[in-house]
Every structure is written in C-alpha cells, then in structure tokens.
Coordinates of N, CA, C and O in Angstrom, one line a residue:
M1 N 0.8 -1.2 0.0 CA 0.0 0.0 0.0 C 0.9 1.2 0.0 O 1.9 1.3 0.6
T2 N 0.5 2.3 -0.7 CA 1.2 3.5 -0.7 C 0.7 4.5 0.3 O -0.3 4.3 0.9
E3 N 1.4 5.6 0.4 CA 1.0 6.7 1.3 C -0.4 7.3 0.9 O -1.1 7.7 1.7
D4 N -0.6 7.3 -0.4 CA -1.8 7.9 -1.0 C -3.1 7.0 -0.8 O -4.2 7.4 -1.2
D5 N -2.8 5.8 -0.4 CA -3.9 4.8 -0.3 C -4.8 5.2 0.9 O -4.4 5.1 2.1
P6 N -6.1 5.5 0.7 CA -7.0 6.0 1.8 C -7.7 4.9 2.5 O -8.7 5.1 3.2
T7 N -7.3 3.6 2.3 CA -8.1 2.5 2.9 C -8.2 2.5 4.4 O -9.2 2.2 5.0
D8 N -7.1 2.9 5.0 CA -7.1 3.0 6.5 C -8.1 4.1 7.0 O -8.8 4.0 7.9
E9 N -8.0 5.2 6.2 CA -8.9 6.4 6.6 C -10.4 6.0 6.3 O -11.2 6.3 7.1
I10 N -10.6 5.2 5.3 CA -12.0 4.8 5.0 C -12.5 3.9 6.1 O -13.6 4.0 6.5
S11 N -11.6 3.0 6.6 CA -11.9 2.1 7.6 C -12.3 2.8 8.9 O -13.2 2.5 9.6
D12 N -11.5 3.9 9.2 CA -11.7 4.7 10.4 C -13.1 5.4 10.3 O -13.8 5.5 11.2
I13 N -13.4 5.9 9.1 CA -14.6 6.6 8.8 C -15.8 5.7 9.0 O -16.8 6.0 9.6
E14 N -15.6 4.4 8.5 CA -16.7 3.4 8.6 C -16.9 3.1 10.1 O -18.1 2.9 10.5
D15 N -15.9 3.0 10.9 CA -16.0 2.8 12.3 C -16.8 3.9 13.0 O -17.6 3.7 13.8
R16 N -16.5 5.2 12.6 CA -17.1 6.3 13.1 C -18.6 6.3 12.7 O -19.5 6.7 13.5
I17 N -18.9 6.0 11.5 CA -20.3 5.9 11.0 C -21.1 4.9 11.9 O -22.2 5.1 12.3
A18 N -20.4 3.7 12.1 CA -21.1 2.7 13.0 C -21.4 3.2 14.4 O -22.5 3.0 14.9
A19 N -20.4 3.9 15.0 CA -20.6 4.5 16.3 C -21.7 5.5 16.3 O -22.6 5.6 17.2
L20 N -21.7 6.4 15.3 CA -22.8 7.4 15.1 C -24.2 6.7 14.9 O -25.2 7.2 15.5
A21 N -24.2 5.6 14.2 CA -25.5 4.9 14.0 C -26.0 4.4 15.3 O -27.2 4.4 15.6
E22 N -25.1 3.9 16.2 CA -25.5 3.4 17.5 C -26.1 4.6 18.3 O -27.1 4.4 19.0
T23 N -25.4 5.7 18.3 CA -25.9 6.9 19.0 C -27.3 7.3 18.5 O -28.2 7.6 19.3
A24 N -27.5 7.3 17.2 CA -28.7 7.7 16.6 C -29.8 6.7 17.0 O -31.0 7.1 17.4
E25 N -29.5 5.4 17.1 CA -30.5 4.4 17.5 C -30.9 4.6 19.0 O -32.0 4.5 19.4
R26 N -29.9 4.9 19.8 CA -30.1 5.2 21.2 C -31.0 6.4 21.4 O -31.9 6.4 22.2
C27 N -30.8 7.4 20.6 CA -31.6 8.7 20.6 C -33.1 8.3 20.2 O -34.0 8.8 20.8
R28 N -33.2 7.5 19.2 CA -34.6 7.1 18.8 C -35.3 6.4 19.9 O -36.5 6.6 20.1
K29 N -34.6 5.5 20.7 CA -35.2 4.8 21.8 C -35.6 5.8 22.9 O -36.7 5.7 23.5
Y30 N -34.8 6.8 23.2 CA -35.1 7.8 24.2 C -36.2 8.7 23.8 O -37.1 9.1 24.6
I31 N -36.3 9.0 22.5 CA -37.4 9.8 21.9 C -38.7 9.0 22.1 O -39.7 9.6 22.6
L32 N -38.7 7.7 21.9 CA -39.9 6.9 22.1 C -40.3 6.9 23.5 O -41.5 7.1 23.9
A33 N -39.3 6.7 24.4 CA -39.6 6.7 25.9 C -40.2 8.1 26.3 O -41.1 8.2 27.2
S34 N -39.6 9.2 25.8 CA -40.1 10.5 26.1 C -41.5 10.7 25.7 O -42.3 11.3 26.4
K35 N -41.9 10.3 24.5 CA -43.2 10.4 24.0 C -44.2 9.6 24.9 O -45.3 10.0 25.2
I36 N -43.8 8.4 25.3 CA -44.6 7.6 26.2 C -44.8 8.3 27.6 O -45.9 8.3 28.1
A37 N -43.7 8.9 28.1 CA -43.8 9.6 29.3 C -44.7 10.8 29.2 O -45.5 11.1 30.1
I38 N -44.6 11.5 28.1 CA -45.5 12.7 27.9 C -47.0 12.2 27.9 O -47.9 12.8 28.5
G39 N -47.2 11.2 27.1 CA -48.6 10.6 27.0 C -49.1 10.1 28.4 O -50.3 10.3 28.7
G40 N -48.3 9.4 29.0 CA -48.6 8.8 30.4 C -48.9 9.9 31.4 O -49.9 9.8 32.2
G41 N -48.0 10.9 31.4 CA -48.2 12.0 32.3 C -49.5 12.8 32.0 O -50.2 13.2 32.9
A42 N -49.8 13.0 30.7 CA -51.0 13.7 30.3 C -52.2 12.9 30.7 O -53.2 13.5 31.2
A43 N -52.2 11.6 30.5 CA -53.3 10.8 30.9 C -53.5 10.8 32.4 O -54.7 10.9 32.9
L44 N -52.5 10.7 33.2 CA -52.6 10.7 34.6 C -53.1 12.1 35.1 O -53.9 12.1 36.0
L45 N -52.7 13.1 34.5 CA -53.2 14.5 34.8 C -54.7 14.6 34.5 O -55.4 15.1 35.3
L46 N -55.1 14.1 33.4 CA -56.5 14.1 33.1 C -57.3 13.3 34.1 O -58.4 13.7 34.5
I47 N -56.8 12.1 34.4 CA -57.5 11.3 35.4 C -57.6 12.0 36.8 O -58.6 12.0 37.4
T48 N -56.5 12.7 37.1 CA -56.5 13.4 38.4 C -57.4 14.6 38.3 O -58.1 14.8 39.3
I49 N -57.5 15.3 37.3 CA -58.4 16.5 37.1 C -59.8 16.0 37.2 O -60.7 16.6 37.9
L50 N -60.1 14.9 36.5 CA -61.5 14.4 36.5 C -61.9 13.7 37.8 O -63.0 13.4 38.1
G51 N -60.9 13.4 38.6 CA -61.1 12.7 39.9 C -61.6 11.3 39.8 O -62.3 10.8 40.6
L52 N -61.2 10.6 38.7 CA -61.7 9.3 38.5 C -61.2 8.2 39.5 O -61.9 7.3 39.8
L53 N -60.0 8.4 39.9 CA -59.4 7.4 40.8 C -59.2 7.9 42.2 O -58.6 7.3 43.0
G54 N -59.7 9.1 42.5 CA -59.6 9.7 43.8 C -58.2 10.1 44.2 O -57.8 10.1 45.3
T55 N -57.3 10.3 43.2 CA -56.0 10.7 43.4 C -55.9 12.1 43.8 O -56.8 12.9 43.5
G56 N -54.9 12.5 44.5 CA -54.8 13.9 45.0 C -53.7 14.7 44.3 O -53.4 14.5 43.2
Q57 N -53.3 15.7 45.1 CA -52.3 16.7 44.6 C -51.0 16.0 44.2 O -50.3 16.5 43.3
T58 N -50.6 15.0 44.9 CA -49.3 14.4 44.6 C -49.3 13.8 43.2 O -48.3 13.9 42.5
A59 N -50.4 13.1 42.9 CA -50.5 12.6 41.5 C -50.5 13.6 40.5 O -49.9 13.5 39.4
A60 N -51.2 14.7 40.7 CA -51.2 15.8 39.8 C -49.8 16.4 39.6 O -49.4 16.7 38.5
L61 N -49.1 16.6 40.7 CA -47.8 17.2 40.6 C -46.8 16.2 39.9 O -46.0 16.6 39.1
G62 N -47.0 14.9 40.2 CA -46.2 13.9 39.5 C -46.4 13.8 38.1 O -45.5 13.7 37.3
S63 N -47.7 14.0 37.7 CA -48.0 13.9 36.3 C -47.5 15.1 35.5 O -47.0 15.0 34.4
V64 N -47.5 16.3 36.1 CA -47.0 17.5 35.5 C -45.4 17.3 35.4 O -44.9 17.7 34.3
A65 N -44.8 16.8 36.4 CA -43.4 16.6 36.3 C -43.0 15.6 35.2 O -42.0 15.7 34.5
L66 N -43.8 14.5 35.1 CA -43.6 13.5 34.0 C -43.7 14.1 32.6 O -42.9 13.9 31.8
V67 N -44.7 15.0 32.5 CA -44.9 15.6 31.2 C -43.8 16.6 30.9 O -43.2 16.6 29.8
L68 N -43.4 17.4 31.8 CA -42.3 18.3 31.6 C -40.9 17.6 31.4 O -40.2 18.0 30.5
G69 N -40.7 16.6 32.2 CA -39.5 15.8 32.0 C -39.4 15.1 30.6 O -38.4 15.1 29.9
G70 N -40.6 14.6 30.2 CA -40.7 14.0 28.8 C -40.4 15.0 27.7 O -39.8 14.7 26.7
I71 N -40.9 16.3 27.9 CA -40.7 17.3 26.9 C -39.3 17.7 26.8 O -38.7 17.8 25.7
V72 N -38.6 17.8 28.0 CA -37.2 18.2 28.0 C -36.4 17.1 27.3 O -35.5 17.3 26.5
S73 N -36.6 15.8 27.7 CA -35.9 14.7 27.2 C -36.1 14.6 25.7 O -35.2 14.3 24.9
L74 N -37.4 14.8 25.2 CA -37.7 14.7 23.8 C -36.9 15.8 23.0 O -36.3 15.5 22.0
G75 N -36.9 17.0 23.5 CA -36.2 18.1 22.8 C -34.7 17.8 22.7 O -34.1 18.1 21.7
S76 N -34.2 17.4 23.8 CA -32.7 17.1 23.8 C -32.3 16.0 22.9 O -31.4 16.2 22.1
N77 N -33.1 15.0 22.9 CA -32.7 13.8 22.0 C -33.1 14.1 20.6 O -32.4 13.6 19.7
V78 N -34.1 14.9 20.3 CA -34.3 15.2 18.9 C -33.2 16.0 18.3 O -32.7 15.8 17.2
S79 N -32.7 17.0 19.1 CA -31.6 17.8 18.6 C -30.3 17.0 18.4 O -29.6 17.2 17.5
T80 N -30.1 16.1 19.4 CA -28.9 15.2 19.3 C -29.0 14.3 18.1 O -28.0 14.1 17.3
L81 N -30.2 13.8 17.8 CA -30.4 12.9 16.6 C -30.2 13.7 15.3 O -29.6 13.2 14.4
R82 N -30.6 14.9 15.3 CA -30.4 15.8 14.1 C -28.9 16.0 13.8 O -28.4 15.8 12.7
Q83 N -28.2 16.3 14.9 CA -26.7 16.5 14.8 C -26.0 15.2 14.4 O -25.1 15.2 13.6
T84 N -26.5 14.1 15.0 CA -25.9 12.8 14.6 C -26.1 12.5 13.2 O -25.2 12.0 12.5
D85 N -27.4 12.7 12.7 CA -27.7 12.4 11.3 C -26.8 13.3 10.4 O -26.4 12.8 9.3
E86 N -26.6 14.5 10.7 CA -25.7 15.4 9.9 C -24.3 14.9 9.9 O -23.7 14.9 8.8
A87 N -23.8 14.4 11.0 CA -22.5 13.9 11.1 C -22.3 12.6 10.3 O -21.3 12.4 9.7
I88 N -23.4 11.8 10.3 CA -23.3 10.6 9.5 C -23.3 10.9 8.0 O -22.5 10.3 7.3
G89 N -24.1 11.9 7.6 CA -24.1 12.3 6.2 C -22.8 12.9 5.8 O -22.3 12.6 4.7
D90 N -22.1 13.7 6.7 CA -20.8 14.2 6.3 C -19.8 13.1 6.2 O -18.9 13.1 5.3
A91 N -19.8 12.2 7.2 CA -18.9 11.1 7.1 C -19.1 10.2 5.9 O -18.1 9.8 5.3
E92 N -20.3 10.0 5.5 CA -20.6 9.2 4.3 C -20.1 9.9 3.0 O -19.6 9.3 2.1
A93 N -20.3 11.2 3.0 CA -19.8 12.0 1.9 C -18.3 11.9 1.8 O -17.7 11.7 0.7
L94 N -17.6 12.0 2.9 CA -16.1 11.9 2.9 C -15.7 10.5 2.5 O -14.7 10.4 1.7
R95 N -16.4 9.5 3.0 CA -16.0 8.1 2.6 C -16.2 7.9 1.1 O -15.3 7.4 0.4
S96 N -17.3 8.5 0.6 CA -17.5 8.3 -0.9 C -16.4 9.1 -1.7 O -15.9 8.6 -2.7
Q97 N -16.0 10.2 -1.2 CA -14.9 11.0 -1.8 C -13.6 10.2 -1.8 O -12.9 10.1 -2.8
L98 N -13.3 9.6 -0.7 CA -12.1 8.8 -0.6 C -12.1 7.5 -1.5 O -11.1 7.2 -2.1
I99 N -13.3 6.9 -1.5 CA -13.4 5.7 -2.4 C -13.3 6.1 -3.8 O -12.6 5.4 -4.6
S100 N -13.8 7.2 -4.2 CA -13.7 7.7 -5.6 C -12.2 8.0 -6.0 O -11.9 7.9 -7.2
R101 N -11.4 8.3 -5.0 CA -9.9 8.5 -5.3 C -9.1 7.3 -5.5 O -8.0 7.3 -6.0
I102 N -9.7 6.1 -5.1 CA -8.9 4.9 -5.2 C -8.9 4.5 -6.7 O -9.9 4.5 -7.4
D103 N -7.8 4.0 -7.2 CA -7.6 3.6 -8.5 C -8.1 2.1 -8.6 O -7.3 1.2 -8.4
L104 N -9.3 1.9 -8.9 CA -9.8 0.5 -9.0 C -9.5 -0.1 -10.3 O -9.6 0.6 -11.3
R105 N -9.2 -1.4 -10.3 CA -8.9 -2.0 -11.5 C -9.9 -3.1 -11.8 O -10.4 -3.8 -10.8
V106 N -10.3 -3.3 -13.0 CA -11.2 -4.4 -13.4 C -10.4 -5.6 -13.6 O -9.4 -5.7 -14.3
V107 N -10.9 -6.7 -13.0 CA -10.2 -8.0 -13.1 C -10.8 -8.6 -14.4 O -12.0 -8.7 -14.6
A108 N -9.8 -9.2 -15.2 CA -10.2 -9.8 -16.5 C -11.0 -11.0 -16.2 O -10.9 -11.7 -15.2
D109 N -11.9 -11.3 -17.1 CA -12.8 -12.5 -17.1 C -11.9 -13.7 -17.5 O -11.7 -14.0 -18.7
T110 N -11.5 -14.4 -16.5 CA -10.7 -15.6 -16.8 C -11.4 -16.8 -16.1 O -12.0 -16.6 -15.0
P111 N -11.4 -18.0 -16.6 CA -12.0 -19.1 -16.0 C -11.2 -19.4 -14.7 O -10.0 -19.3 -14.6
M112 N -12.0 -19.8 -13.7 CA -11.4 -20.1 -12.4 C -10.9 -21.5 -12.4 O -11.5 -22.4 -13.1
K113 N -9.7 -21.8 -11.8 CA -9.2 -23.1 -11.7 C -9.8 -23.8 -10.5 O -9.8 -23.3 -9.4
L114 N -10.2 -25.0 -10.7 CA -10.7 -25.8 -9.6 C -9.6 -26.7 -9.2 O -9.0 -27.4 -10.0
V115 N -9.3 -26.8 -8.0 CA -8.2 -27.6 -7.4 C -8.7 -29.0 -7.2 O -9.7 -29.4 -6.9

C-alpha cells in the first residue's frame, strides 16, 4: 500500500459511522420513551383532574413533572439525533470521496481453476 492509499482512513470513517449509527438508535429509543412519558403524564393528569381514581395533589404534581421531563428529554434527544444524522451524512460523503480517489482495476474475465 502507498501513502496515498486511503483505505485506513476509509476504515476509520466506517467505524465512526457505525458508532454514530448506534448513537442515533439510542436517541430514537429515548425519543420513544419521552413520548410515552408525555402521554402517560397527560393521561394521569387528566385522570387526576376528573377525579376518576380519587388521586390527590401528589399525583397531579407527579403527572406534571412527568410531562415536563418528557418534553425536555424529547427536545434534547431530537436535537442530538439531528446533529448525529448530519455527522453521519458528512462522514458518508467523505467516505465516498475517498473511495472515488482509489484507482480501482477491473479484473479480467478468466476461468477459475478448480483444485
């Protein structure tokens, strides 16, 4: 391999893309959990307001905290997911650029020898 051979750099970029993909998947899971927390908190607040289960102020306060925590977590993970997706796109563009610089050769069509 020569100094101009970008295969090591391509391998490093692919490792980075894999790590970023794991981060993106983790963000998606947290986003789902945040949406569930918001929905659950809203449902609990509605039940508390209507007095269906005879719950008191503690449940109302807890449901408001659950909704607010879900909103904060949702916003944080959505922005992190956007940044991660941009980083993945940039890394893939760089990888494509490096691959295009490689001088690929076509292998001639020759019959294979069977041993």
